[in-house]
Tab-separated table of C-alpha atoms in Angstrom:
chain	number	residue	atom	x	y	z
A	22	THR	CA	-4.493	13.617	-18.867
A	23	LYS	CA	-2.566	10.254	-16.972
A	24	ARG	CA	-1.054	10.549	-13.929
A	25	TRP	CA	1.545	8.993	-14.312
A	26	PRO	CA	3.949	7.786	-11.292
A	27	ILE	CA	6.189	10.205	-10.123
A	28	ILE	CA	9.537	8.256	-10.193
A	29	ALA	CA	13.062	9.249	-11.074
A	30	GLY	CA	15.055	6.399	-13.699
A	31	VAL	CA	13.348	3.803	-15.260
A	32	GLY	CA	11.327	2.235	-12.047
A	33	VAL	CA	8.294	1.005	-12.056
A	34	LEU	CA	7.861	2.565	-15.963
A	35	ALA	CA	9.510	-0.145	-16.985
A	36	VAL	CA	6.827	-2.610	-16.887
A	37	ALA	CA	4.590	-0.473	-18.768
A	38	ALA	CA	3.829	-2.988	-21.699
A	39	ILE	CA	0.432	-5.030	-20.328
A	40	ILE	CA	-1.392	-6.975	-22.626
A	41	GLY	CA	-5.024	-7.130	-22.326
A	42	VAL	CA	-5.558	-4.649	-19.600
A	43	VAL	CA	-7.228	-1.105	-20.535
A	44	ASP	CA	-4.835	1.880	-19.133
A	45	ALA	CA	-8.414	3.641	-17.588
A	46	PRO	CA	-7.375	7.901	-17.785
A	47	ARG	CA	-6.192	9.366	-14.754
A	48	LEU	CA	-6.374	12.848	-13.150
A	49	THR	CA	-4.123	15.217	-12.459
A	50	PRO	CA	-3.934	17.657	-9.657
A	51	SER	CA	-4.959	20.130	-12.339
A	52	ASP	CA	-7.618	17.326	-13.730
A	53	SER	CA	-9.420	16.767	-11.000
A	54	ALA	CA	-14.107	16.563	-10.634
A	55	ALA	CA	-14.350	19.413	-7.901
A	56	PRO	CA	-12.505	22.357	-6.591
A	57	ALA	CA	-11.084	22.417	-3.457
A	58	PRO	CA	-13.623	23.602	-0.407
A	59	GLY	CA	-11.607	26.332	1.378
A	60	PRO	CA	-8.984	25.498	4.068
A	61	VAL	CA	-9.841	23.470	7.446
A	62	THR	CA	-7.888	24.801	10.421
A	63	SER	CA	-6.049	21.470	10.592
A	64	PRO	CA	-3.157	22.462	13.232
A	65	PRO	CA	0.465	20.191	13.456
A	66	ALA	CA	0.599	17.381	15.104
A	67	SER	CA	1.858	17.080	18.886
A	68	ALA	CA	4.652	15.528	20.239
A	69	THR	CA	2.174	14.200	23.393
A	70	GLN	CA	-0.538	12.891	20.754
A	71	GLY	CA	1.699	9.989	20.646
A	72	VAL	CA	1.564	7.030	18.456
A	73	SER	CA	-0.879	4.266	18.476
A	74	VAL	CA	1.757	1.166	18.140
A	75	GLY	CA	0.416	-1.382	15.219
A	76	VAL	CA	-0.809	1.083	12.613
A	77	LEU	CA	1.024	2.954	10.610
A	78	THR	CA	0.527	2.708	6.794
A	79	ALA	CA	2.170	4.211	3.346
A	80	GLY	CA	1.376	5.673	0.487
A	81	TYR	CA	2.608	6.392	-2.940
A	82	LEU	CA	4.304	9.584	-1.567
A	83	HIS	CA	2.405	10.243	1.196
A	84	SER	CA	2.270	8.326	4.686
A	85	CYS	CA	-0.384	8.551	7.766
A	86	ARG	CA	-0.632	6.908	11.448
A	87	LEU	CA	-3.190	6.547	14.125
A	88	THR	CA	-2.809	7.953	17.333
A	89	ALA	CA	-3.246	6.785	20.833
A	90	ALA	CA	-6.175	8.821	21.276
A	91	GLY	CA	-7.709	7.536	17.969
A	92	GLY	CA	-7.377	10.567	15.907
A	93	VAL	CA	-5.101	10.239	12.028
A	94	LEU	CA	-1.969	12.002	11.350
A	95	CYS	CA	-0.581	12.425	7.158
A	96	TRP	CA	2.243	13.907	6.086
A	97	GLY	CA	3.440	13.549	2.270
A	98	ASP	CA	1.996	14.494	-0.711
A	99	ASN	CA	-1.599	16.609	-0.554
A	100	SER	CA	-2.831	16.208	-4.198
A	101	PHE	CA	-5.925	15.208	-4.194
A	102	GLY	CA	-6.651	16.043	-0.427
A	103	GLN	CA	-4.792	12.325	0.846
A	104	LEU	CA	-3.611	14.117	3.719
A	105	GLY	CA	-7.560	14.552	5.425
A	106	ASP	CA	-6.780	18.424	6.132
A	107	GLY	CA	-9.159	20.033	4.182
A	108	THR	CA	-6.570	21.023	1.993
A	109	ARG	CA	-4.045	20.117	-0.897
A	110	THR	CA	-1.335	21.474	0.489
A	111	ASP	CA	1.759	19.661	-0.024
A	112	ARG	CA	2.642	18.433	4.515
A	113	ALA	CA	6.408	17.602	4.820
A	114	ALA	CA	5.475	17.164	9.025
A	115	PRO	CA	2.573	15.766	9.692
A	116	VAL	CA	-1.679	17.121	10.190
A	117	ASN	CA	-4.176	16.138	11.415
A	118	VAL	CA	-6.718	14.481	9.572
A	119	VAL	CA	-10.308	16.803	10.247
A	120	GLY	CA	-13.833	15.080	11.030
A	121	LEU	CA	-12.435	11.609	11.812
A	122	GLY	CA	-13.052	12.371	16.291
A	123	ALA	CA	-11.295	9.713	17.720
A	124	ASP	CA	-12.507	6.434	17.538
A	125	VAL	CA	-9.794	5.051	14.541
A	126	VAL	CA	-8.812	2.081	14.943
A	127	GLU	CA	-7.317	1.544	12.129
A	128	LEU	CA	-5.640	2.858	8.130
A	129	SER	CA	-4.610	1.500	4.788
A	130	ALA	CA	-3.172	4.237	2.505
A	131	GLY	CA	-3.049	3.869	-1.552
A	132	GLY	CA	-2.316	5.598	-4.607
A	133	TYR	CA	-3.636	8.722	-3.872
A	134	GLN	CA	-6.097	7.477	-1.168
A	135	THR	CA	-6.535	7.002	2.408
A	136	CYS	CA	-9.127	4.412	4.132
A	137	ALA	CA	-9.712	4.432	7.909
A	138	VAL	CA	-11.819	1.948	9.744
A	139	THR	CA	-13.509	3.466	12.948
A	140	SER	CA	-14.264	1.180	16.663
A	141	ALA	CA	-17.327	1.599	14.824
A	142	GLY	CA	-16.961	-0.838	11.970
A	143	ALA	CA	-17.408	2.671	9.788
A	144	VAL	CA	-15.062	3.132	6.569
A	145	LYS	CA	-14.176	6.583	5.725
A	146	CYS	CA	-12.056	7.648	3.059
A	147	TRP	CA	-10.791	10.720	1.179
A	148	GLY	CA	-8.241	12.037	-1.483
A	149	ALA	CA	-8.615	10.838	-5.112
A	150	ASN	CA	-11.397	9.798	-6.411
A	151	ASP	CA	-11.229	9.672	-10.328
A	152	LEU	CA	-12.666	6.031	-10.601
A	153	GLY	CA	-14.453	5.982	-7.632
A	154	GLN	CA	-12.045	5.130	-5.649
A	155	LEU	CA	-13.174	6.917	-2.270
A	156	GLY	CA	-16.122	4.519	-2.766
A	157	ASP	CA	-19.032	7.594	-1.927
A	158	GLY	CA	-21.164	6.416	-5.278
A	159	SER	CA	-19.280	9.830	-7.044
A	160	THR	CA	-16.043	10.986	-9.026
A	161	ASP	CA	-15.121	13.849	-7.145
A	162	SER	CA	-11.801	13.622	-5.094
A	163	SER	CA	-12.413	14.605	-1.001
A	164	PRO	CA	-9.629	16.710	0.752
A	165	THR	CA	-11.488	15.633	4.129
A	166	PRO	CA	-12.879	11.859	4.761
A	167	VAL	CA	-16.161	11.146	3.191
A	168	ASP	CA	-18.308	7.807	4.071
A	169	VAL	CA	-18.665	4.599	1.996
A	170	VAL	CA	-21.257	3.809	0.798
A	171	GLY	CA	-23.063	0.526	2.330
A	172	LEU	CA	-20.125	0.216	5.430
A	173	GLY	CA	-21.345	2.708	7.754
A	174	ALA	CA	-20.518	-0.836	10.472
A	175	GLY	CA	-19.793	-3.861	9.793
A	176	VAL	CA	-15.958	-4.352	8.947
A	177	ARG	CA	-12.780	-5.579	10.357
A	178	SER	CA	-10.515	-4.348	8.242
A	179	VAL	CA	-9.655	-2.414	5.365
A	180	ALA	CA	-6.710	-2.482	2.521
A	181	VAL	CA	-5.844	0.210	-0.348
A	182	GLY	CA	-4.478	-0.438	-3.444
A	183	TYR	CA	-3.676	2.265	-6.352
A	184	GLU	CA	-6.397	3.304	-7.511
A	185	HIS	CA	-8.774	0.306	-5.337
A	186	ALA	CA	-10.061	-0.728	-2.059
A	187	CYS	CA	-11.093	-3.818	-0.496
A	188	VAL	CA	-12.432	-4.345	3.508
A	189	VAL	CA	-12.562	-7.624	5.511
A	190	THR	CA	-16.732	-7.813	6.971
A	191	THR	CA	-16.638	-8.917	10.609
A	192	GLY	CA	-18.708	-11.682	8.757
A	193	GLY	CA	-15.424	-12.732	7.240
A	194	ALA	CA	-16.520	-11.917	3.838
A	195	GLY	CA	-14.393	-9.709	0.970
A	196	LYS	CA	-15.467	-6.828	-0.545
A	197	CYS	CA	-13.819	-3.920	-2.791
A	198	TRP	CA	-14.338	-0.928	-4.729
A	199	GLY	CA	-12.699	1.517	-7.770
A	200	ALA	CA	-10.514	1.639	-10.981
A	201	ASN	CA	-11.317	-2.890	-12.533
A	202	GLU	CA	-9.419	-2.510	-15.494
A	203	SER	CA	-7.613	-5.750	-14.156
A	204	GLY	CA	-10.389	-6.857	-12.660
A	205	GLN	CA	-8.485	-5.989	-9.168
A	206	LEU	CA	-12.320	-6.075	-7.333
A	207	GLY	CA	-13.018	-9.718	-7.804
A	208	ASP	CA	-16.573	-9.240	-8.953
A	209	GLY	CA	-16.189	-10.961	-12.560
A	210	SER	CA	-16.041	-7.968	-14.233
A	211	THR	CA	-13.082	-5.294	-15.095
A	212	THR	CA	-15.898	-2.173	-14.551
A	213	LYS	CA	-15.109	-0.229	-12.493
A	214	ARG	CA	-17.561	0.721	-9.520
A	215	LEU	CA	-17.983	3.373	-7.610
A	216	ALA	CA	-19.102	1.952	-4.209
A	217	PRO	CA	-18.646	-2.010	-3.130
A	218	VAL	CA	-19.353	-5.008	-4.266
A	219	ASP	CA	-18.717	-8.510	-2.859
A	220	VAL	CA	-15.989	-9.974	-4.566
A	221	GLN	CA	-16.897	-13.678	-5.210
A	222	ASP	CA	-16.160	-16.836	-5.008
A	223	LEU	CA	-14.146	-16.143	-1.548
A	224	GLY	CA	-16.701	-17.327	0.686
A	225	ALA	CA	-16.812	-15.825	4.488
A	226	ASP	CA	-14.154	-17.275	6.017
A	227	VAL	CA	-11.135	-14.039	5.003
A	228	ARG	CA	-8.547	-12.917	7.156
A	229	ALA	CA	-7.018	-10.375	6.329
A	230	VAL	CA	-6.902	-8.670	2.680
A	231	SER	CA	-4.176	-7.330	1.024
A	232	ALA	CA	-4.241	-4.383	-2.099
A	233	GLY	CA	-1.663	-3.476	-4.978
A	234	GLY	CA	-0.514	-2.071	-8.459
A	235	ASP	CA	0.448	0.872	-10.350
A	236	TYR	CA	-0.903	2.469	-13.611
A	237	SER	CA	-0.785	-0.694	-15.981
A	238	GLY	CA	-3.315	-2.295	-13.326
A	239	GLY	CA	-4.209	-3.662	-9.765
A	240	GLN	CA	-4.099	-6.912	-7.816
A	241	THR	CA	-5.424	-7.720	-4.843
A	242	CYS	CA	-4.786	-10.856	-2.392
A	243	ALA	CA	-6.985	-12.664	0.282
A	244	LEU	CA	-5.243	-14.642	3.789
A	245	LYS	CA	-8.677	-17.473	4.740
A	246	THR	CA	-9.245	-18.299	7.835
A	247	ASN	CA	-7.443	-21.483	7.217
A	248	GLY	CA	-4.125	-19.564	6.006
A	249	GLY	CA	-4.772	-20.088	2.141
A	250	VAL	CA	-3.916	-17.224	-0.022
A	251	LEU	CA	-6.250	-16.443	-2.582
A	252	CYS	CA	-5.153	-13.290	-5.461
A	253	TRP	CA	-7.094	-11.563	-8.433
A	254	GLY	CA	-6.292	-8.851	-10.848
A	255	ASN	CA	-3.180	-7.631	-12.790
A	256	ASN	CA	-1.149	-10.955	-13.681
A	257	ALA	CA	1.193	-9.509	-16.616
A	258	THR	CA	4.352	-10.468	-14.685
A	259	GLY	CA	2.696	-13.242	-12.510
A	260	GLN	CA	1.712	-11.485	-9.498
A	261	LEU	CA	-1.063	-13.460	-8.365
A	262	GLY	CA	1.080	-16.401	-7.899
A	263	ASP	CA	-1.231	-19.432	-10.260
A	264	GLY	CA	1.401	-20.583	-12.307
A	265	THR	CA	0.648	-17.959	-15.469
A	266	THR	CA	0.387	-14.715	-16.270
A	267	THR	CA	-3.370	-14.365	-17.401
A	268	SER	CA	-5.205	-11.954	-14.976
A	269	ARG	CA	-7.767	-12.533	-12.751
A	270	SER	CA	-12.159	-11.130	-12.518
A	271	THR	CA	-12.110	-13.568	-9.523
A	272	PRO	CA	-9.886	-14.910	-7.577
A	273	THR	CA	-7.398	-18.127	-8.004
A	274	ALA	CA	-5.252	-20.010	-5.717
A	275	VAL	CA	-1.668	-19.168	-5.000
A	276	THR	CA	0.794	-22.326	-6.422
A	277	GLU	CA	1.334	-24.036	-3.217
A	278	LEU	CA	-0.093	-21.737	-0.885
A	279	SER	CA	-2.923	-23.620	0.332
A	280	ALA	CA	-2.163	-23.529	3.552
A	281	GLY	CA	0.595	-22.699	6.098
A	282	VAL	CA	0.600	-18.692	6.132
A	283	GLU	CA	0.211	-15.906	8.620
A	284	ALA	CA	0.521	-13.055	6.608
A	285	ILE	CA	0.503	-11.475	2.761
A	286	SER	CA	1.118	-7.960	1.493
A	287	VAL	CA	1.334	-6.533	-1.823
A	288	GLY	CA	3.220	-4.565	-4.265
A	289	ASP	CA	3.054	-2.865	-7.292
A	290	GLU	CA	3.692	-5.722	-9.142
A	291	HIS	CA	4.338	-8.276	-6.971
A	292	ALA	CA	3.712	-10.118	-3.573
A	293	CYS	CA	5.296	-11.492	-0.488
A	294	ALA	CA	3.618	-14.380	2.089
A	295	LEU	CA	5.103	-14.807	5.419
A	296	THR	CA	4.118	-18.284	7.423
A	297	VAL	CA	3.836	-19.847	10.261
A	298	GLY	CA	7.294	-21.639	10.309
A	299	GLY	CA	8.161	-17.456	10.056
A	300	GLU	CA	9.368	-17.763	5.839
A	301	VAL	CA	8.633	-15.237	3.406
A	302	GLN	CA	8.112	-15.935	0.119
A	303	CYS	CA	7.044	-13.580	-2.792
A	304	TRP	CA	5.820	-14.114	-6.694
A	305	GLY	CA	5.389	-11.644	-9.759
A	306	ASP	CA	7.385	-9.167	-10.804
A	307	ASN	CA	11.337	-9.341	-9.872
A	308	LEU	CA	13.286	-7.124	-12.920
A	309	TYR	CA	14.701	-4.559	-9.004
A	310	GLY	CA	15.460	-7.734	-7.194
A	311	GLN	CA	11.823	-7.145	-5.258
A	312	LEU	CA	11.372	-11.596	-4.439
A	313	GLY	CA	14.455	-11.091	-2.903
A	314	ASN	CA	15.774	-14.810	-4.008
A	315	GLY	CA	19.282	-13.687	-4.734
A	316	SER	CA	18.686	-12.880	-8.549
A	317	THR	CA	16.911	-10.285	-10.593
A	318	SER	CA	15.126	-11.108	-13.669
A	319	THR	CA	13.071	-9.647	-16.422
A	320	ASP	CA	10.326	-12.702	-16.379
A	321	GLY	CA	7.984	-12.443	-13.539
A	322	GLN	CA	8.122	-14.931	-10.861
A	323	VAL	CA	5.061	-16.896	-12.115
A	324	THR	CA	4.952	-19.063	-8.342
A	325	PRO	CA	6.045	-18.264	-4.566
A	326	SER	CA	10.035	-18.477	-4.331
A	327	PRO	CA	11.877	-18.189	-0.394
A	328	VAL	CA	13.400	-15.104	0.368
A	329	SER	CA	16.977	-15.944	1.178
A	330	ALA	CA	19.384	-14.400	4.027
A	331	LEU	CA	16.639	-13.993	6.389
A	332	GLY	CA	18.817	-15.197	9.272
A	333	SER	CA	16.728	-15.633	12.427
A	334	GLY	CA	13.403	-15.407	10.941
A	335	VAL	CA	10.665	-13.146	10.091
A	336	ARG	CA	7.380	-11.276	12.235
A	337	ALA	CA	6.115	-9.224	10.471
A	338	LEU	CA	6.325	-8.171	6.599
A	339	SER	CA	5.462	-4.906	4.463
A	340	SER	CA	5.469	-5.158	0.471
A	341	GLY	CA	5.365	-1.418	-1.140
A	342	GLY	CA	6.816	-0.154	-5.064
A	343	SER	CA	8.830	-3.107	-5.931
A	344	HIS	CA	10.774	-3.861	-2.635
A	345	THR	CA	9.985	-4.734	0.345
A	346	CYS	CA	11.086	-5.074	3.830
A	347	ALA	CA	11.434	-7.579	6.972
A	348	ILE	CA	10.688	-7.229	10.692
A	349	THR	CA	13.140	-10.581	11.690
A	350	ASN	CA	12.729	-12.520	15.219
A	351	ALA	CA	15.449	-9.982	16.283
A	352	SER	CA	12.445	-7.097	16.221
A	353	GLY	CA	15.091	-6.169	13.621
A	354	VAL	CA	14.259	-4.038	9.767
A	355	LEU	CA	15.480	-5.934	6.893
A	356	CYS	CA	15.121	-4.656	2.912
A	357	TRP	CA	15.517	-5.676	-0.252
A	358	GLY	CA	14.966	-4.749	-3.591
A	359	ASP	CA	14.594	-1.360	-5.703
A	360	ASN	CA	16.639	1.149	-3.670
A	361	GLU	CA	17.298	4.132	-6.551
A	362	SER	CA	15.767	6.560	-3.807
A	363	GLY	CA	17.422	4.566	-0.867
A	364	GLN	CA	14.344	2.942	0.349
A	365	LEU	CA	16.062	0.073	1.450
A	366	GLY	CA	17.470	2.184	4.376
A	367	ASP	CA	21.340	0.452	4.333
A	368	GLY	CA	22.418	3.874	2.992
A	369	THR	CA	23.206	3.426	-0.876
A	370	THR	CA	21.211	3.551	-3.554
A	371	GLU	CA	21.617	0.799	-5.424
A	372	ASN	CA	19.503	-2.241	-5.152
A	373	ARG	CA	19.738	-5.751	-3.938
A	374	SER	CA	18.448	-9.161	-4.449
A	375	THR	CA	18.723	-10.597	-1.372
A	376	ALA	CA	17.531	-8.349	1.799
A	377	VAL	CA	20.036	-6.073	3.949
A	378	PRO	CA	19.372	-4.759	7.767
A	379	VAL	CA	18.898	-0.554	7.846
A	380	VAL	CA	21.039	1.414	9.319
A	381	GLY	CA	20.309	1.604	12.645
A	382	LEU	CA	17.048	-0.498	12.938
A	383	THR	CA	18.505	-3.507	14.580
A	384	SER	CA	16.113	-4.147	17.740
A	385	ASP	CA	13.124	-2.469	19.003
A	386	ILE	CA	11.147	-2.308	16.306
A	387	SER	CA	7.201	-3.002	15.777
A	388	LEU	CA	6.286	-2.322	12.928
A	389	VAL	CA	7.471	-1.593	8.906
A	390	HIS	CA	5.858	-0.179	6.038
A	391	ALA	CA	6.510	0.065	3.032
A	392	GLY	CA	5.591	2.805	0.349
A	393	ALA	CA	6.586	3.437	-3.525
A	394	LYS	CA	9.910	4.720	-3.158
A	395	SER	CA	10.099	5.063	1.198
A	396	THR	CA	9.979	3.112	3.941
A	397	CYS	CA	8.537	3.608	7.558
A	398	ALA	CA	8.743	1.961	11.093
A	399	LEU	CA	8.131	2.429	15.186
A	400	THR	CA	9.336	1.266	16.966
A	401	GLY	CA	8.457	-0.309	20.658
A	402	ALA	CA	7.892	3.514	22.578
A	403	GLY	CA	6.551	4.438	19.380
A	404	VAL	CA	8.627	6.733	17.793
A	405	GLU	CA	8.584	6.698	14.064
A	406	GLN	CA	11.226	6.777	11.637
A	407	CYS	CA	11.375	7.034	7.549
A	408	TRP	CA	13.449	6.510	4.943
A	409	GLY	CA	14.125	6.729	1.236
A	410	LYS	CA	12.565	9.495	-1.103
A	411	ASN	CA	10.968	12.900	0.015
A	412	ASP	CA	9.859	15.097	-2.212
A	413	SER	CA	6.922	15.702	-0.796
A	414	GLY	CA	7.855	15.884	2.411
A	415	GLN	CA	6.649	11.913	2.805
A	416	LEU	CA	9.463	11.360	5.835
A	417	GLY	CA	7.641	13.842	8.085
A	418	ASP	CA	10.804	15.394	9.031
A	419	GLY	CA	10.500	18.361	7.748
A	420	THR	CA	12.616	18.529	5.295
A	421	THR	CA	11.833	17.889	1.753
A	422	LYS	CA	15.357	15.850	1.374
A	423	GLY	CA	15.204	12.293	0.862
A	424	SER	CA	17.616	9.842	2.686
A	425	SER	CA	19.512	6.070	2.880
A	426	THR	CA	18.996	5.904	6.556
A	427	PRO	CA	16.665	6.499	8.792
A	428	VAL	CA	15.096	10.197	9.432
A	429	SER	CA	12.773	10.827	12.406
A	430	VAL	CA	9.524	11.651	12.132
A	431	ALA	CA	8.811	15.702	13.376
A	432	GLY	CA	6.656	15.836	16.422
């Protein structure tokens, strides 16, 4: 049985035909390799826990945040235990992840799994594991955190894609694990890995990684300390940005981005980069206008192109399923691309090929994170708001009603 993305209408299914990519079997909730253990008590989030500004992540149908005390809260779809509360029950409001302690410093949510980095540099993951995406050496899904093999220390950051994950070590190297049908692990093969493997030909000067993809394959991009960008994995719509549509199992340079990049973010089948000058360039799939260049196309953009109409410049960005959002220098939020579920936050469900402002978020925004069909943002005071699809409670407002404008996360 395949685990297809739960998206109404066309969504990413329009790009399902991928040449040369093996569509590996995916589990459905009923196929999980091991039964869930008995529920582990995880009380609802308290308003006094607060949010650590700068740490927020949105997965396919769930979201998580880091509290000021170093704990983790998650909400939304929990079919594979990706909320980490010891159950597989969906939650429309934040619940505590159990067994993590109070020393988490970074989070990343992917398709149906979540990973965290502790202050000691260890990595722990929870949720779906049918392709080894938890990195614990097994294919058993887990509704509570498990240790990633060989990563008990020495990790600086983690990035979780649809069915794979990657880290940057304190030594500046890249390691990845999980699904690998498109070469998204960068180890020169297309073999899934149940534990971390080294990314080949990447060197030891990696500043950050970003992982993306969907059911048709995955891709990863790395930002080097010199500001250059390398990508690997699925390239059916040009999402590696190397001027071709040839998938790569080892890193390849993104055309014209050999230096000068400040941040990167990878979506389902597109990617974007923020330059040191505050400009945004995107490449890959543009079916819904997610490249933000004023057009749409059934053919992918194989090299980076500038995003238009970003006004005062940009200081942060996040690419979701088929949309992207950015924080301007004025601390407002702009989004563009797929808007089927209102994930652009402009009060409509019309796709946008140029950036539009999110209703009510024109200033004081410190962080934005785009998921598959929803988006969340944090204010400078640590108040969280989300918008878009909410069928699994991924907006965290205590309901399952979607919203095309921001709503406050409960607690």
